[in-house]
Tab-separated table of C-alpha atoms in Angstrom:
chain	number	residue	atom	x	y	z
N	1	MET	CA	-60.437	-37.781	-14.719
N	2	THR	CA	-62.191	-39.015	-11.600
N	3	PRO	CA	-63.904	-42.372	-12.142
N	4	PRO	CA	-67.478	-42.833	-10.966
N	5	ALA	CA	-67.864	-44.466	-7.550
N	6	GLU	CA	-70.286	-47.182	-8.675
N	7	GLY	CA	-69.423	-50.913	-8.575
N	8	THR	CA	-65.840	-52.033	-8.685
N	9	ALA	CA	-66.370	-55.800	-8.695
N	10	PRO	CA	-64.426	-57.578	-11.442
N	11	ALA	CA	-66.334	-59.208	-14.297
N	12	THR	CA	-66.955	-62.927	-13.860
N	13	GLN	CA	-64.797	-65.163	-16.070
N	14	PRO	CA	-65.762	-68.737	-16.990
N	15	SER	CA	-63.765	-71.422	-15.212
N	16	ASP	CA	-64.081	-73.774	-18.197
N	17	PRO	CA	-63.758	-72.035	-21.600
N	18	SER	CA	-65.603	-74.915	-23.313
N	19	THR	CA	-68.814	-73.885	-21.494
N	20	ALA	CA	-68.562	-70.213	-22.496
N	21	VAL	CA	-71.022	-70.376	-25.394
N	22	ALA	CA	-73.277	-72.907	-23.678
N	23	ASN	CA	-73.708	-70.572	-20.713
N	24	PRO	CA	-73.796	-66.969	-21.998
N	25	GLU	CA	-74.088	-65.578	-18.456
N	26	VAL	CA	-70.431	-66.438	-17.861
N	27	SER	CA	-69.121	-66.095	-21.404
N	28	PRO	CA	-66.580	-63.368	-22.091
N	29	LEU	CA	-68.242	-63.157	-25.538
N	30	THR	CA	-71.578	-61.682	-24.520
N	31	HIS	CA	-72.841	-61.102	-28.073
N	32	PHE	CA	-73.527	-64.830	-28.555
N	33	ASP	CA	-76.527	-66.722	-27.173
N	34	ALA	CA	-76.580	-70.316	-25.870
N	35	ALA	CA	-76.840	-71.616	-29.447
N	36	GLY	CA	-73.843	-69.558	-30.567
N	37	GLN	CA	-75.945	-67.078	-32.548
N	38	ALA	CA	-75.179	-63.378	-32.499
N	39	HIS	CA	-77.617	-61.246	-30.529
N	40	MET	CA	-77.829	-57.825	-28.953
N	41	VAL	CA	-77.137	-58.118	-25.232
N	42	ASP	CA	-80.091	-57.428	-22.936
N	43	VAL	CA	-78.997	-54.591	-20.654
N	44	SER	CA	-82.419	-53.889	-19.148
N	45	ALA	CA	-81.477	-55.285	-15.713
N	46	LYS	CA	-78.272	-53.243	-15.483
N	47	ALA	CA	-78.153	-50.133	-13.345
N	48	GLU	CA	-77.820	-46.748	-15.014
N	49	THR	CA	-74.447	-45.327	-14.046
N	50	HIS	CA	-72.144	-42.562	-15.222
N	51	ARG	CA	-69.902	-44.156	-17.851
N	52	ILE	CA	-66.744	-42.730	-19.367
N	53	ALA	CA	-64.386	-44.105	-21.990
N	54	ARG	CA	-61.205	-42.640	-23.461
N	55	ALA	CA	-59.597	-43.965	-26.632
N	56	ARG	CA	-56.626	-42.884	-28.706
N	57	GLY	CA	-55.093	-43.524	-32.106
N	58	GLN	CA	-52.631	-41.855	-34.409
N	59	ILE	CA	-51.875	-41.096	-38.030
N	60	ARG	CA	-48.308	-40.869	-39.306
N	61	MET	CA	-47.556	-38.733	-42.362
N	62	LEU	CA	-44.865	-36.914	-44.253
N	63	ALA	CA	-43.442	-33.872	-42.474
N	64	THR	CA	-44.614	-31.722	-45.405
N	65	THR	CA	-48.182	-32.964	-44.932
N	66	LEU	CA	-48.067	-32.199	-41.225
N	67	ALA	CA	-46.805	-28.697	-42.052
N	68	LEU	CA	-49.752	-28.165	-44.430
N	69	ILE	CA	-52.162	-29.098	-41.628
N	70	GLU	CA	-50.447	-26.913	-39.020
N	71	ASP	CA	-50.182	-23.932	-41.366
N	72	GLY	CA	-53.823	-24.216	-42.447
N	73	GLN	CA	-52.711	-24.686	-46.055
N	74	ALA	CA	-54.438	-28.001	-46.799
N	75	GLU	CA	-56.441	-27.763	-50.003
N	76	LYS	CA	-59.691	-28.846	-48.337
N	77	GLY	CA	-59.489	-26.396	-45.412
N	78	ASP	CA	-59.220	-26.715	-41.611
N	79	VAL	CA	-58.246	-30.382	-41.348
N	80	LEU	CA	-58.345	-30.742	-37.562
N	81	GLY	CA	-61.530	-28.689	-37.208
N	82	VAL	CA	-63.359	-30.898	-39.710
N	83	ALA	CA	-61.847	-34.069	-38.188
N	84	ARG	CA	-63.061	-32.994	-34.730
N	85	ILE	CA	-66.645	-32.555	-35.970
N	86	ALA	CA	-66.476	-35.872	-37.869
N	87	ALA	CA	-65.253	-37.650	-34.731
N	88	ILE	CA	-68.065	-36.190	-32.620
N	89	GLN	CA	-70.622	-37.174	-35.247
N	90	ALA	CA	-69.159	-40.694	-35.402
N	91	ALA	CA	-69.493	-41.156	-31.634
N	92	LYS	CA	-73.160	-40.189	-31.902
N	93	ARG	CA	-73.779	-42.641	-34.768
N	94	THR	CA	-71.841	-45.671	-33.549
N	95	ALA	CA	-74.950	-47.842	-33.131
N	96	GLU	CA	-75.710	-47.315	-36.838
N	97	LEU	CA	-72.239	-48.576	-37.812
N	98	ILE	CA	-71.569	-51.429	-35.360
N	99	PRO	CA	-74.472	-53.901	-35.653
N	100	LEU	CA	-74.746	-55.050	-32.012
N	101	CYS	CA	-74.037	-51.723	-30.293
N	102	HIS	CA	-76.851	-50.205	-28.281
N	103	PRO	CA	-77.922	-46.686	-29.219
N	104	LEU	CA	-76.894	-44.535	-26.256
N	105	PRO	CA	-77.858	-41.095	-24.986
N	106	ILE	CA	-74.366	-39.627	-25.122
N	107	THR	CA	-73.947	-36.731	-22.716
N	108	ARG	CA	-70.459	-35.567	-23.728
N	109	VAL	CA	-67.863	-36.053	-26.465
N	110	ALA	CA	-64.471	-34.347	-26.328
N	111	ILE	CA	-61.914	-34.738	-29.113
N	112	ASP	CA	-58.301	-33.630	-28.748
N	113	PHE	CA	-55.495	-33.655	-31.289
N	114	ASP	CA	-51.858	-33.754	-30.259
N	115	ILE	CA	-49.187	-33.010	-32.857
N	116	ASP	CA	-45.811	-34.708	-32.530
N	117	ARG	CA	-43.580	-32.948	-35.069
N	118	ALA	CA	-40.546	-35.119	-34.336
N	119	ALA	CA	-42.466	-38.282	-35.238
N	120	SER	CA	-44.637	-36.575	-37.890
N	121	VAL	CA	-47.726	-37.905	-36.120
N	122	ILE	CA	-51.113	-36.557	-35.086
N	123	ARG	CA	-52.732	-38.354	-32.149
N	124	CYS	CA	-56.492	-38.224	-31.698
N	125	THR	CA	-57.968	-38.785	-28.238
N	126	ALA	CA	-61.702	-39.131	-27.684
N	127	GLN	CA	-63.524	-39.046	-24.365
N	128	VAL	CA	-67.173	-40.077	-24.438
N	129	GLU	CA	-69.619	-40.010	-21.537
N	130	THR	CA	-73.145	-41.150	-20.864
N	131	ARG	CA	-75.437	-42.067	-18.034
N	132	GLY	CA	-76.707	-45.447	-19.065
N	133	ARG	CA	-76.770	-49.224	-18.793
N	134	THR	CA	-73.799	-49.990	-21.043
N	135	GLY	CA	-70.392	-48.476	-21.683
N	136	VAL	CA	-69.168	-46.078	-24.338
N	137	GLU	CA	-65.898	-47.756	-25.362
N	138	MET	CA	-67.160	-48.418	-28.891
N	139	GLU	CA	-68.257	-44.797	-29.250
N	140	ALA	CA	-64.807	-43.559	-28.210
N	141	LEU	CA	-63.048	-45.992	-30.566
N	142	THR	CA	-65.340	-45.072	-33.454
N	143	ALA	CA	-64.755	-41.368	-32.845
N	144	VAL	CA	-60.980	-41.841	-32.950
N	145	GLN	CA	-61.030	-43.919	-36.117
N	146	ILE	CA	-63.342	-41.555	-38.006
N	147	GLY	CA	-61.327	-38.537	-36.865
N	148	LEU	CA	-58.185	-40.163	-38.280
N	149	LEU	CA	-59.949	-41.237	-41.481
N	150	THR	CA	-61.095	-37.659	-41.973
N	151	ILE	CA	-57.509	-36.419	-41.707
N	152	TYR	CA	-56.536	-39.005	-44.309
N	153	ASP	CA	-59.389	-37.989	-46.612
N	154	MET	CA	-58.579	-34.305	-46.387
N	155	CYS	CA	-54.840	-34.801	-47.000
N	156	LYS	CA	-54.647	-37.785	-49.345
N	157	ALA	CA	-53.910	-35.573	-52.372
N	158	ALA	CA	-50.663	-34.551	-50.663
N	159	ASP	CA	-49.775	-37.887	-49.021
N	160	ARG	CA	-51.394	-41.225	-49.890
N	161	GLY	CA	-48.919	-43.087	-47.662
N	162	MET	CA	-50.326	-41.916	-44.324
N	163	VAL	CA	-50.635	-44.758	-41.802
N	164	MET	CA	-53.231	-44.996	-39.040
N	165	GLY	CA	-52.597	-47.178	-36.022
N	166	GLU	CA	-52.290	-47.781	-32.304
N	167	ILE	CA	-56.054	-47.361	-31.904
N	168	ARG	CA	-57.064	-48.531	-28.442
N	169	VAL	CA	-59.109	-47.897	-25.346
N	170	LEU	CA	-57.066	-46.036	-22.741
N	171	GLU	CA	-59.556	-46.304	-19.905
N	172	LYS	CA	-63.172	-46.899	-19.002
N	173	HIS	CA	-65.131	-46.128	-15.859
N	174	GLY	CA	-68.584	-46.991	-14.576
N	175	GLY	CA	-70.913	-49.935	-14.544
N	176	LYS	CA	-70.710	-53.225	-12.680
N	177	SER	CA	-67.129	-53.924	-13.749
N	178	GLY	CA	-65.978	-50.540	-12.455
N	179	SER	CA	-62.806	-48.967	-13.785
N	180	TRP	CA	-60.182	-50.258	-16.177
N	181	VAL	CA	-57.036	-48.388	-17.208
N	182	SER	CA	-54.654	-49.548	-19.925
N	183	GLY	CA	-51.285	-50.679	-18.623
């Protein structure tokens, strides 16, 4: 993936953490105002740029459950097909689920599933894009989590012990802070 060329300056960090809430312009916690109250960040002065975020998570299950999914034998149908649609829908509805997220005009959502038979794991990767004033990390994370929850829902009759985890942002591009890639 080629990151957008816009702004690569690092985000400003406060020099004195005790002033972070008192001066929200330098606070790393931008969802709090000067009085410490939660608020939706004003992004009106930010430039519209191409923004991309990729996130990933996984669900571990019994080998027999994984075989049901791969063979298309799950009782509720095409598990990964339904999980893909659920993940896309979740990315589009993130602002309805996360109280301080801005509703964004998402331009692209891609969901990929990778099966690791040796580990009995399915990994879900979401890439979300927009042209806007704020990033799409929350949309990518929400897509991953809902995709994994859908797999759980569709297979819980066969395996209630499935475990979801390692949900994280892999990379983000665009905006004033530029690009960030997980180490």
